[in-house]
Coordinates of N, CA and C in Angstrom, one line a residue:
X130 N -18.1 158.4 32.2 CA -16.7 158.3 31.8 C -16.6 157.3 30.5
X131 N -15.9 157.8 29.7 CA -15.6 156.9 28.5 C -14.8 155.6 29.0
X132 N -15.1 154.4 28.4 CA -14.3 153.3 28.7 C -13.1 153.0 27.8
X133 N -13.1 153.7 26.9 CA -12.1 153.6 25.8 C -11.3 154.9 25.4
X134 N -10.1 154.7 25.0 CA -9.4 155.8 24.4 C -10.2 156.3 23.2
X135 N -10.0 157.6 22.9 CA -10.6 158.2 21.7 C -10.2 157.4 20.5
X136 N -9.0 157.1 20.2 CA -8.6 156.2 19.1 C -9.4 154.9 19.1
X137 N -9.7 154.3 20.2 CA -10.3 153.0 20.1 C -11.9 153.0 20.3
X138 N -12.4 154.2 20.5 CA -13.8 154.3 20.9 C -14.7 154.3 19.6
X139 N -14.6 153.0 19.0 CA -15.3 152.9 17.6 C -16.3 151.7 17.8
X140 N -17.4 151.7 17.9 CA -18.3 150.7 18.2 C -18.0 149.4 17.3
X141 N -17.7 149.7 16.1 CA -17.5 148.6 15.2 C -16.2 147.9 15.5
X142 N -15.1 148.6 15.9 CA -13.9 148.1 16.4 C -14.0 147.4 17.7
X143 N -14.8 147.8 18.6 CA -15.0 147.2 19.9 C -15.8 145.9 19.7
X144 N -16.7 145.9 18.8 CA -17.6 144.6 18.6 C -16.7 143.5 18.2
X145 N -15.5 143.7 17.4 CA -14.6 142.8 17.0 C -13.5 142.5 18.0
X146 N -13.4 143.3 19.1 CA -12.4 143.1 20.0 C -12.7 141.9 20.9
X147 N -11.8 141.2 21.3 CA -12.0 140.0 22.1 C -12.5 140.4 23.6
X148 N -13.2 139.4 24.3 CA -13.3 139.5 25.7 C -12.1 139.1 26.3
X149 N -11.6 139.7 27.4 CA -10.3 139.5 28.0 C -10.4 139.3 29.5
X150 N -9.5 138.2 30.0 CA -9.4 138.1 31.3 C -7.8 138.6 31.6
X151 N -7.8 139.5 32.5 CA -6.5 140.0 33.0 C -6.1 139.0 34.1
X152 N -4.9 138.4 33.8 CA -4.5 137.3 34.7 C -3.1 137.7 35.5
X153 N -3.3 137.7 36.8 CA -2.0 137.7 37.6 C -1.6 136.3 37.8
X154 N -0.3 136.1 38.2 CA 0.3 134.8 38.4 C 0.3 134.5 39.9
X155 N 1.1 135.3 40.8 CA 1.2 135.2 42.2 C 0.0 135.4 42.9
X156 N -0.3 134.5 43.8 CA -1.6 134.6 44.6 C -2.8 134.3 43.8
X157 N -2.7 133.8 42.5 CA -3.6 133.3 41.6 C -3.4 132.0 41.2
X158 N -2.4 131.7 40.5 CA -2.0 130.3 39.9 C -1.2 129.5 40.9
X159 N -0.6 130.3 42.0 CA 0.1 129.6 43.0 C 0.3 130.6 44.2
X160 N 0.9 130.1 45.3 CA 1.0 130.9 46.4 C 1.8 132.2 46.1
X161 N 1.4 133.3 46.8 CA 1.9 134.7 46.4 C 3.3 134.8 46.7
X162 N 3.9 134.1 47.7 CA 5.3 134.3 48.2 C 6.4 133.7 47.3
X163 N 6.6 134.5 46.1 CA 7.5 134.0 45.2 C 8.8 134.8 45.4
X164 N 9.8 134.0 45.3 CA 11.2 134.7 45.5 C 12.0 134.5 44.0
X165 N 12.9 135.4 44.1 CA 13.6 135.3 42.7 C 15.1 135.3 42.9
X166 N 15.8 134.3 42.4 CA 17.2 134.1 42.6 C 17.9 133.9 41.2
X167 N 19.2 134.4 41.1 CA 20.0 134.3 39.9 C 20.2 132.7 39.7
X168 N 20.4 132.0 40.7 CA 20.8 130.5 40.4 C 19.5 129.7 40.3
X169 N 18.5 130.0 41.2 CA 17.3 129.1 41.2 C 16.2 129.6 40.3
X170 N 16.3 130.9 39.9 CA 15.1 131.5 39.1 C 13.9 131.8 40.2
X171 N 12.7 131.8 39.7 CA 11.6 131.9 40.5 C 11.4 130.8 41.3
X172 N 11.1 130.9 42.5 CA 10.7 129.7 43.5 C 9.9 130.2 44.6
X173 N 9.1 129.3 45.2 CA 8.2 129.6 46.3 C 8.9 129.5 47.7
X174 N 8.5 130.5 48.6 CA 8.9 130.3 49.9 C 7.6 130.0 50.6
X175 N 7.3 128.7 50.4 CA 5.9 128.3 51.1 C 6.0 126.9 51.6
X176 N 4.8 126.1 51.7 CA 4.8 124.7 52.2 C 5.3 123.9 51.1
X177 N 5.7 122.7 51.4 CA 6.2 121.7 50.4 C 5.2 121.3 49.4
X178 N 3.8 121.5 49.8 CA 2.8 121.2 48.9 C 2.4 122.3 47.8
X179 N 3.0 123.5 47.9 CA 2.9 124.5 47.0 C 4.0 124.4 45.9
X180 N 3.5 124.6 44.7 CA 4.5 124.6 43.6 C 4.0 125.6 42.6
X181 N 4.9 126.2 41.8 CA 4.7 127.2 40.9 C 3.6 126.7 39.9
X182 N 2.6 127.5 39.6 CA 1.6 127.3 38.5 C 0.9 126.0 38.9
X183 N 0.6 125.6 40.1 CA 0.0 124.5 40.5 C -1.6 124.6 40.1
X184 N -2.1 125.6 40.0 CA -3.5 125.9 39.6 C -3.8 126.3 38.1
X185 N -2.7 126.3 37.3 CA -2.9 126.7 35.9 C -3.7 125.7 35.2
X186 N -3.8 124.4 35.4 CA -4.6 123.5 34.9 C -5.9 123.5 35.3
X187 N -6.3 124.0 36.5 CA -7.6 124.3 37.1 C -8.2 125.5 36.3
X188 N -7.4 126.6 36.1 CA -8.0 127.6 35.1 C -8.3 127.3 33.9
X189 N -7.4 126.4 33.2 CA -7.6 126.0 31.9 C -8.9 125.3 31.8
X190 N -9.2 124.4 32.9 CA -10.5 123.7 32.7 C -11.6 124.6 32.7
X191 N -11.5 125.8 33.4 CA -12.6 126.7 33.6 C -12.8 127.5 32.2
X192 N -11.6 127.8 31.6 CA -11.7 128.7 30.4 C -11.9 127.9 29.1
X193 N -11.7 126.6 29.1 CA -11.7 125.9 28.0 C -13.0 125.9 27.1
X194 N -14.2 126.0 27.7 CA -15.4 126.0 27.1 C -15.8 127.3 26.2
X195 N -14.8 128.4 26.6 CA -15.1 129.6 26.0 C -13.8 130.1 25.0
X196 N -14.0 129.5 23.8 CA -12.8 129.7 22.9 C -12.6 131.3 22.5
X197 N -13.7 132.1 22.7 CA -13.5 133.4 22.1 C -12.9 134.5 23.2
X198 N -12.4 133.8 24.4 CA -11.9 134.5 25.5 C -10.5 134.6 25.4
X199 N -9.8 135.7 25.5 CA -8.4 135.9 25.5 C -7.8 136.3 26.9
X200 N -6.5 136.3 27.0 CA -5.8 136.5 28.3 C -4.8 137.8 28.0
X201 N -4.7 138.7 29.0 CA -3.8 139.7 28.9 C -3.1 139.5 30.3
X202 N -1.8 139.3 30.3 CA -0.9 139.1 31.6 C -0.9 140.4 32.4
X203 N -1.1 140.4 33.7 CA -1.2 141.5 34.5 C -0.4 141.0 35.7
X204 N 1.0 140.6 35.5 CA 1.8 140.2 36.6 C 3.2 140.6 36.5
X205 N 3.9 140.7 37.6 CA 5.2 141.1 37.6 C 6.1 140.3 36.8
X206 N 5.7 139.0 36.6 CA 6.5 138.2 35.7 C 7.0 138.8 34.4
X207 N 6.1 139.6 33.9 CA 6.3 140.4 32.6 C 7.4 141.2 32.8
X208 N 7.5 141.9 33.8 CA 8.7 142.8 34.1 C 10.0 142.1 34.2
X209 N 9.9 140.8 34.7 CA 11.1 140.0 34.7 C 11.5 139.3 33.4
X210 N 10.4 138.9 32.7 CA 10.7 138.0 31.5 C 10.2 138.4 30.1
X211 N 9.4 139.5 30.2 CA 8.7 140.0 29.3 C 7.5 139.2 28.9
X212 N 6.5 139.6 28.0 CA 5.2 139.0 27.7 C 5.5 137.5 27.3
X213 N 6.3 137.4 26.3 CA 6.7 136.0 25.8 C 7.2 135.2 26.7
X214 N 8.2 135.5 27.5 CA 8.9 134.8 28.5 C 8.0 134.4 29.6
X215 N 7.1 135.2 30.1 CA 6.1 134.8 31.1 C 5.0 134.0 30.6
X216 N 4.5 134.1 29.5 CA 3.5 133.3 28.9 C 4.0 131.8 28.6
X217 N 5.3 131.8 28.4 CA 5.9 130.5 28.3 C 5.6 129.6 29.5
X218 N 5.5 130.2 30.6 CA 5.3 129.3 31.8 C 3.9 128.7 32.1
X219 N 3.0 129.0 31.2 CA 1.6 128.5 31.2 C 1.6 127.5 30.3
X220 N 0.5 126.5 30.6 CA 0.2 125.4 29.6 C 0.0 125.9 28.3
X221 N 0.2 125.0 27.3 CA 0.2 125.6 25.9 C -1.3 126.2 25.7
X222 N -2.3 125.4 26.1 CA -3.7 126.0 25.6 C -4.0 127.4 26.4
X223 N -3.5 127.6 27.5 CA -3.5 129.0 28.1 C -2.7 130.0 27.3
X224 N -1.3 129.5 27.1 CA -0.4 130.3 26.4 C -1.1 130.9 25.1
X225 N -1.8 130.0 24.4 CA -2.2 130.3 23.0 C -3.3 131.4 23.2
X226 N -3.7 131.7 24.3 CA -5.0 132.7 24.4 C -4.2 134.0 24.8
X227 N -2.9 134.0 25.1 CA -2.3 135.4 25.6 C -2.2 136.3 24.3
X228 N -2.7 137.5 24.5 CA -2.6 138.4 23.3 C -1.8 139.8 23.8
X229 N -1.3 139.7 25.0 CA -0.4 140.9 25.4 C -0.4 141.0 27.0
X230 N 0.3 142.1 27.4 CA 0.4 142.3 28.8 C 0.0 143.8 29.2
X231 N -0.2 144.0 30.4 CA -0.5 145.5 30.8 C 0.8 146.2 30.7
X232 N 1.9 145.8 30.7 CA 3.2 146.4 30.5 C 3.9 145.9 29.3
X233 N 4.4 147.0 28.5 CA 5.3 146.5 27.4 C 6.5 147.5 27.2
X234 N 7.4 147.2 26.4 CA 8.8 147.8 26.5 C 8.8 149.3 26.2
X235 N 7.8 149.7 25.4 CA 7.7 151.2 25.1 C 7.1 152.1 26.2
X236 N 6.6 151.4 27.3 CA 6.1 152.2 28.4 C 7.3 152.6 29.3
X237 N 7.0 153.6 30.1 CA 7.9 154.0 31.2 C 7.8 152.9 32.3
X238 N 8.8 152.2 32.7 CA 8.8 151.3 33.6 C 8.5 151.8 34.9
X239 N 9.3 152.8 35.4 CA 9.1 153.4 36.8 C 7.8 154.0 37.0
X240 N 7.1 154.7 36.0 CA 5.7 155.1 36.1 C 4.8 153.9 36.3
X241 N 5.1 152.8 35.5 CA 4.1 151.7 35.5 C 4.3 151.0 36.9
X242 N 5.4 150.8 37.4 CA 5.6 150.1 38.7 C 5.1 151.0 39.9
X243 N 5.0 152.3 39.6 CA 4.5 153.3 40.9 C 3.0 153.1 40.8
X244 N 2.3 152.6 39.8 CA 1.0 152.6 39.7 C 0.4 151.4 40.5
X245 N -0.8 151.6 41.1 CA -1.5 150.4 41.8 C -1.9 149.4 40.6
X246 N -2.0 148.2 41.0 CA -2.4 147.1 40.0 C -3.8 147.5 39.4
X247 N -4.8 147.9 40.1 CA -6.0 148.3 39.4 C -5.8 149.4 38.4
X248 N -5.0 150.3 38.6 CA -4.8 151.4 37.6 C -4.0 150.8 36.5
X249 N -3.1 149.8 36.6 CA -2.4 149.4 35.6 C -3.5 148.5 34.6
X250 N -4.3 147.8 35.2 CA -5.2 147.1 34.5 C -6.2 148.0 33.8
X251 N -6.5 149.0 34.5 CA -7.7 150.0 33.9 C -7.0 150.8 32.7
X252 N -5.6 151.0 32.9 CA -4.9 151.7 31.9 C -5.0 150.8 30.5
X253 N -4.7 149.6 30.6 CA -4.8 148.7 29.6 C -6.1 148.6 29.0
X254 N -7.2 148.6 29.8 CA -8.7 148.5 29.2 C -8.8 149.6 28.5
X255 N -8.4 150.7 29.0 CA -8.7 152.0 28.3 C -8.0 152.1 26.9
X256 N -6.8 151.6 26.9 CA -6.0 151.5 25.5 C -6.5 150.3 24.7
X257 N -6.7 149.2 25.2 CA -7.0 148.1 24.4 C -8.5 148.1 23.9
X258 N -9.3 148.5 24.9 CA -10.9 148.5 24.6 C -11.4 147.1 24.3
X259 N -11.3 146.1 25.2 CA -11.9 144.8 25.0 C -13.4 144.9 25.0
X260 N -13.9 143.9 24.3 CA -15.3 143.8 24.3 C -16.1 143.9 25.6
X261 N -15.4 143.1 26.5 CA -15.9 143.0 28.0 C -14.5 142.3 28.6
X262 N -14.5 142.5 29.9 CA -13.3 141.9 30.7 C -13.5 141.8 32.1
X263 N -12.7 141.0 32.8 CA -12.5 140.9 34.2 C -11.1 140.6 34.6
X264 N -10.7 140.8 35.8 CA -9.4 140.5 36.4 C -9.4 139.5 37.4
X265 N -8.3 138.7 37.5 CA -8.2 137.7 38.4 C -7.0 138.0 39.2
X266 N -7.1 138.4 40.4 CA -5.9 139.0 41.1 C -6.1 139.1 42.7
X267 N -5.0 138.8 43.3 CA -5.1 138.9 44.7 C -4.8 140.2 45.3
X268 N -4.4 141.1 44.4 CA -4.1 142.6 44.9 C -5.3 143.4 44.6
X269 N -6.0 143.7 45.8 CA -7.3 144.3 45.7 C -7.3 146.0 46.1
X270 N -6.1 146.4 46.4 CA -6.0 147.8 47.0 C -5.9 148.8 45.9
X271 N -6.7 149.8 46.1 CA -6.7 150.9 45.4 C -7.2 150.7 43.9
X272 N -8.1 149.8 43.7 CA -8.6 149.6 42.4 C -9.7 150.8 42.2
X273 N -9.8 151.4 41.1 CA -10.8 152.4 40.7 C -12.2 151.9 41.0
X274 N -13.1 152.8 41.6 CA -14.4 152.3 41.9 C -15.1 151.8 40.8
X275 N -14.9 152.3 39.6 CA -15.6 151.7 38.4 C -15.0 150.5 37.8
X276 N -14.0 149.9 38.4 CA -13.6 148.6 38.1 C -13.7 147.5 39.0
X277 N -14.1 147.9 40.3 CA -14.2 146.9 41.4 C -15.1 145.6 41.0
X278 N -16.0 145.9 40.2 CA -17.1 144.8 40.0 C -16.5 143.9 38.9
X279 N -15.4 144.2 38.4 CA -14.8 143.4 37.3 C -13.5 142.7 38.0
X280 N -13.3 142.8 39.2 CA -12.3 142.0 40.0 C -12.6 140.8 40.7
X281 N -12.1 139.8 40.4 CA -12.2 138.5 41.0 C -11.0 138.5 42.0
X282 N -11.3 138.7 43.3 CA -10.2 138.6 44.2 C -9.9 137.2 44.8
X283 N -8.6 136.9 44.8 CA -8.1 135.5 45.1 C -7.5 135.5 46.4
X284 N -7.5 134.4 47.1 CA -6.7 134.1 48.3 C -5.2 134.2 48.0
X285 N -4.4 134.9 48.7 CA -3.0 135.1 48.6 C -2.3 133.8 48.6
X286 N -2.6 132.9 49.4 CA -2.0 131.5 49.4 C -2.7 130.5 48.8
X287 N -4.0 130.4 48.7 CA -4.7 129.5 48.0 C -5.0 129.7 46.5
X288 N -4.7 131.1 46.1 CA -5.0 131.3 44.8 C -6.4 131.2 44.3
X289 N -6.6 130.6 43.1 CA -8.1 130.4 42.7 C -8.7 129.2 43.2
X290 N -7.9 128.4 44.0 CA -8.4 127.1 44.4 C -9.2 127.2 45.8
X291 N -10.3 128.0 45.6 CA -11.2 128.2 46.6 C -12.6 128.1 46.0
X292 N -13.6 127.3 46.6 CA -14.9 127.2 45.9 C -15.6 128.5 45.5
X293 N -15.6 129.3 46.3 CA -16.3 130.7 46.1 C -15.6 131.4 44.9
X294 N -14.2 131.4 44.9 CA -13.5 131.9 43.9 C -13.7 131.3 42.5
X295 N -13.8 130.1 42.5 CA -14.1 129.4 41.3 C -15.3 129.7 40.8
X296 N -16.4 129.7 41.7 CA -17.8 130.1 41.3 C -17.7 131.5 40.6
X297 N -17.0 132.5 41.2 CA -17.0 133.8 40.5 C -16.3 133.9 39.2
X298 N -15.3 133.0 39.1 CA -14.4 133.0 37.7 C -15.6 132.5 36.8
X299 N -16.2 131.3 37.2 CA -17.2 130.7 36.2 C -18.3 131.7 35.7
X300 N -18.8 132.4 36.7 CA -19.7 133.5 36.3 C -19.2 134.5 35.5
X301 N -17.9 135.0 35.8 CA -17.3 136.0 34.9 C -17.0 135.6 33.5
X302 N -16.6 134.2 33.4 CA -16.3 133.8 32.0 C -17.6 133.8 31.3
X303 N -18.7 133.3 31.9 CA -20.0 133.3 31.2 C -20.5 134.6 30.8
X304 N -20.3 135.6 31.7 CA -20.7 137.0 31.5 C -20.1 137.5 30.3
X305 N -18.8 137.4 30.2 CA -18.1 138.3 29.2 C -18.0 137.4 27.9
X306 N -18.4 136.2 27.9 CA -18.5 135.4 26.8 C -19.9 135.4 26.0
X307 N -20.9 135.8 26.9 CA -22.2 136.0 26.5 C -22.4 137.1 25.8
X308 N -21.5 138.0 25.9 CA -21.7 139.4 25.1 C -21.5 139.2 23.5
X309 N -20.8 138.2 23.2 CA -20.5 137.8 21.8 C -21.7 137.2 21.2
X310 N -22.2 136.3 22.0 CA -23.6 135.7 21.4 C -24.7 136.8 21.3
X311 N -24.7 137.7 22.2 CA -25.8 138.7 22.2 C -25.7 139.6 21.0
X312 N -24.4 140.0 20.8 CA -24.0 140.9 19.8 C -24.2 140.3 18.3
X313 N -24.0 138.9 18.3 CA -24.2 138.2 17.1 C -25.7 138.1 16.9
X314 N -26.6 137.8 17.7 CA -27.9 137.6 17.5 C -28.6 139.0 17.2
X315 N -28.1 140.1 17.8 CA -28.4 141.4 17.3 C -28.2 141.8 15.9
X316 N -26.9 141.4 15.6 CA -26.5 141.6 14.1 C -27.4 140.8 13.2
X317 N -27.7 139.6 13.4 CA -28.5 138.8 12.5 C -29.9 139.4 12.5
X318 N -30.5 139.9 13.7 CA -31.8 140.4 13.6 C -31.9 141.5 12.8
X319 N -30.8 142.4 12.6 CA -30.8 143.6 11.9 C -30.4 143.3 10.5
X320 N -30.0 142.1 10.1 CA -29.5 141.9 8.7 C -30.5 141.7 7.8
X321 N -30.5 142.4 6.4 CA -31.6 142.3 5.6 C -31.9 140.9 5.2
X322 N -30.9 139.9 5.3 CA -31.1 138.5 4.9 C -31.7 137.7 6.1
X323 N -32.0 138.4 7.3 CA -32.5 137.6 8.4 C -33.9 137.1 8.2
X324 N -34.1 135.9 8.6 CA -35.4 135.3 8.4 C -36.6 136.0 9.3
X325 N -36.0 136.6 10.3 CA -36.9 137.5 11.2 C -37.8 136.7 12.2
X326 N -37.1 135.6 12.5 CA -37.6 134.8 13.8 C -37.7 135.5 14.9

């Protein structure tokens, strides 16, 4: 099965595409039980110790060593606030990495919302054709079989703040960032000006 749309299935284009982390908010950067109110806006129905985006700085610390990696938002917050409005909730360093979302205004909202999260992400992978990718999400149901190895599943209440989950994210970041280094070394070895070491 092709991993990219016909329009994007160009090896040269893919080589220059960034590696991507598909990022959910609820159940990842904070407790999953987010409520929406006209007066209060988004807020958590959880313990007093839980606050919105409490693990954002933790994620920032993990991703900071990999400046080549970008973020695509895969969260219901985009449906509420748009990509820009949702990204504004993130720390500036994370926000600067956001290059889009799995949903945008030209898509049919009902069709998008009817799809399982895994298919929403896969649809974006198919269109965007990132160099490599993985997703951080607490929603693990009905992910396509060919995508499951790219999912870091989080605890719905603890989010990414679980030692095993943090280890998985570290490994995922190393894996997708390493592709650039490998591609670059291969390019140098094939270059006419390569010293041929």
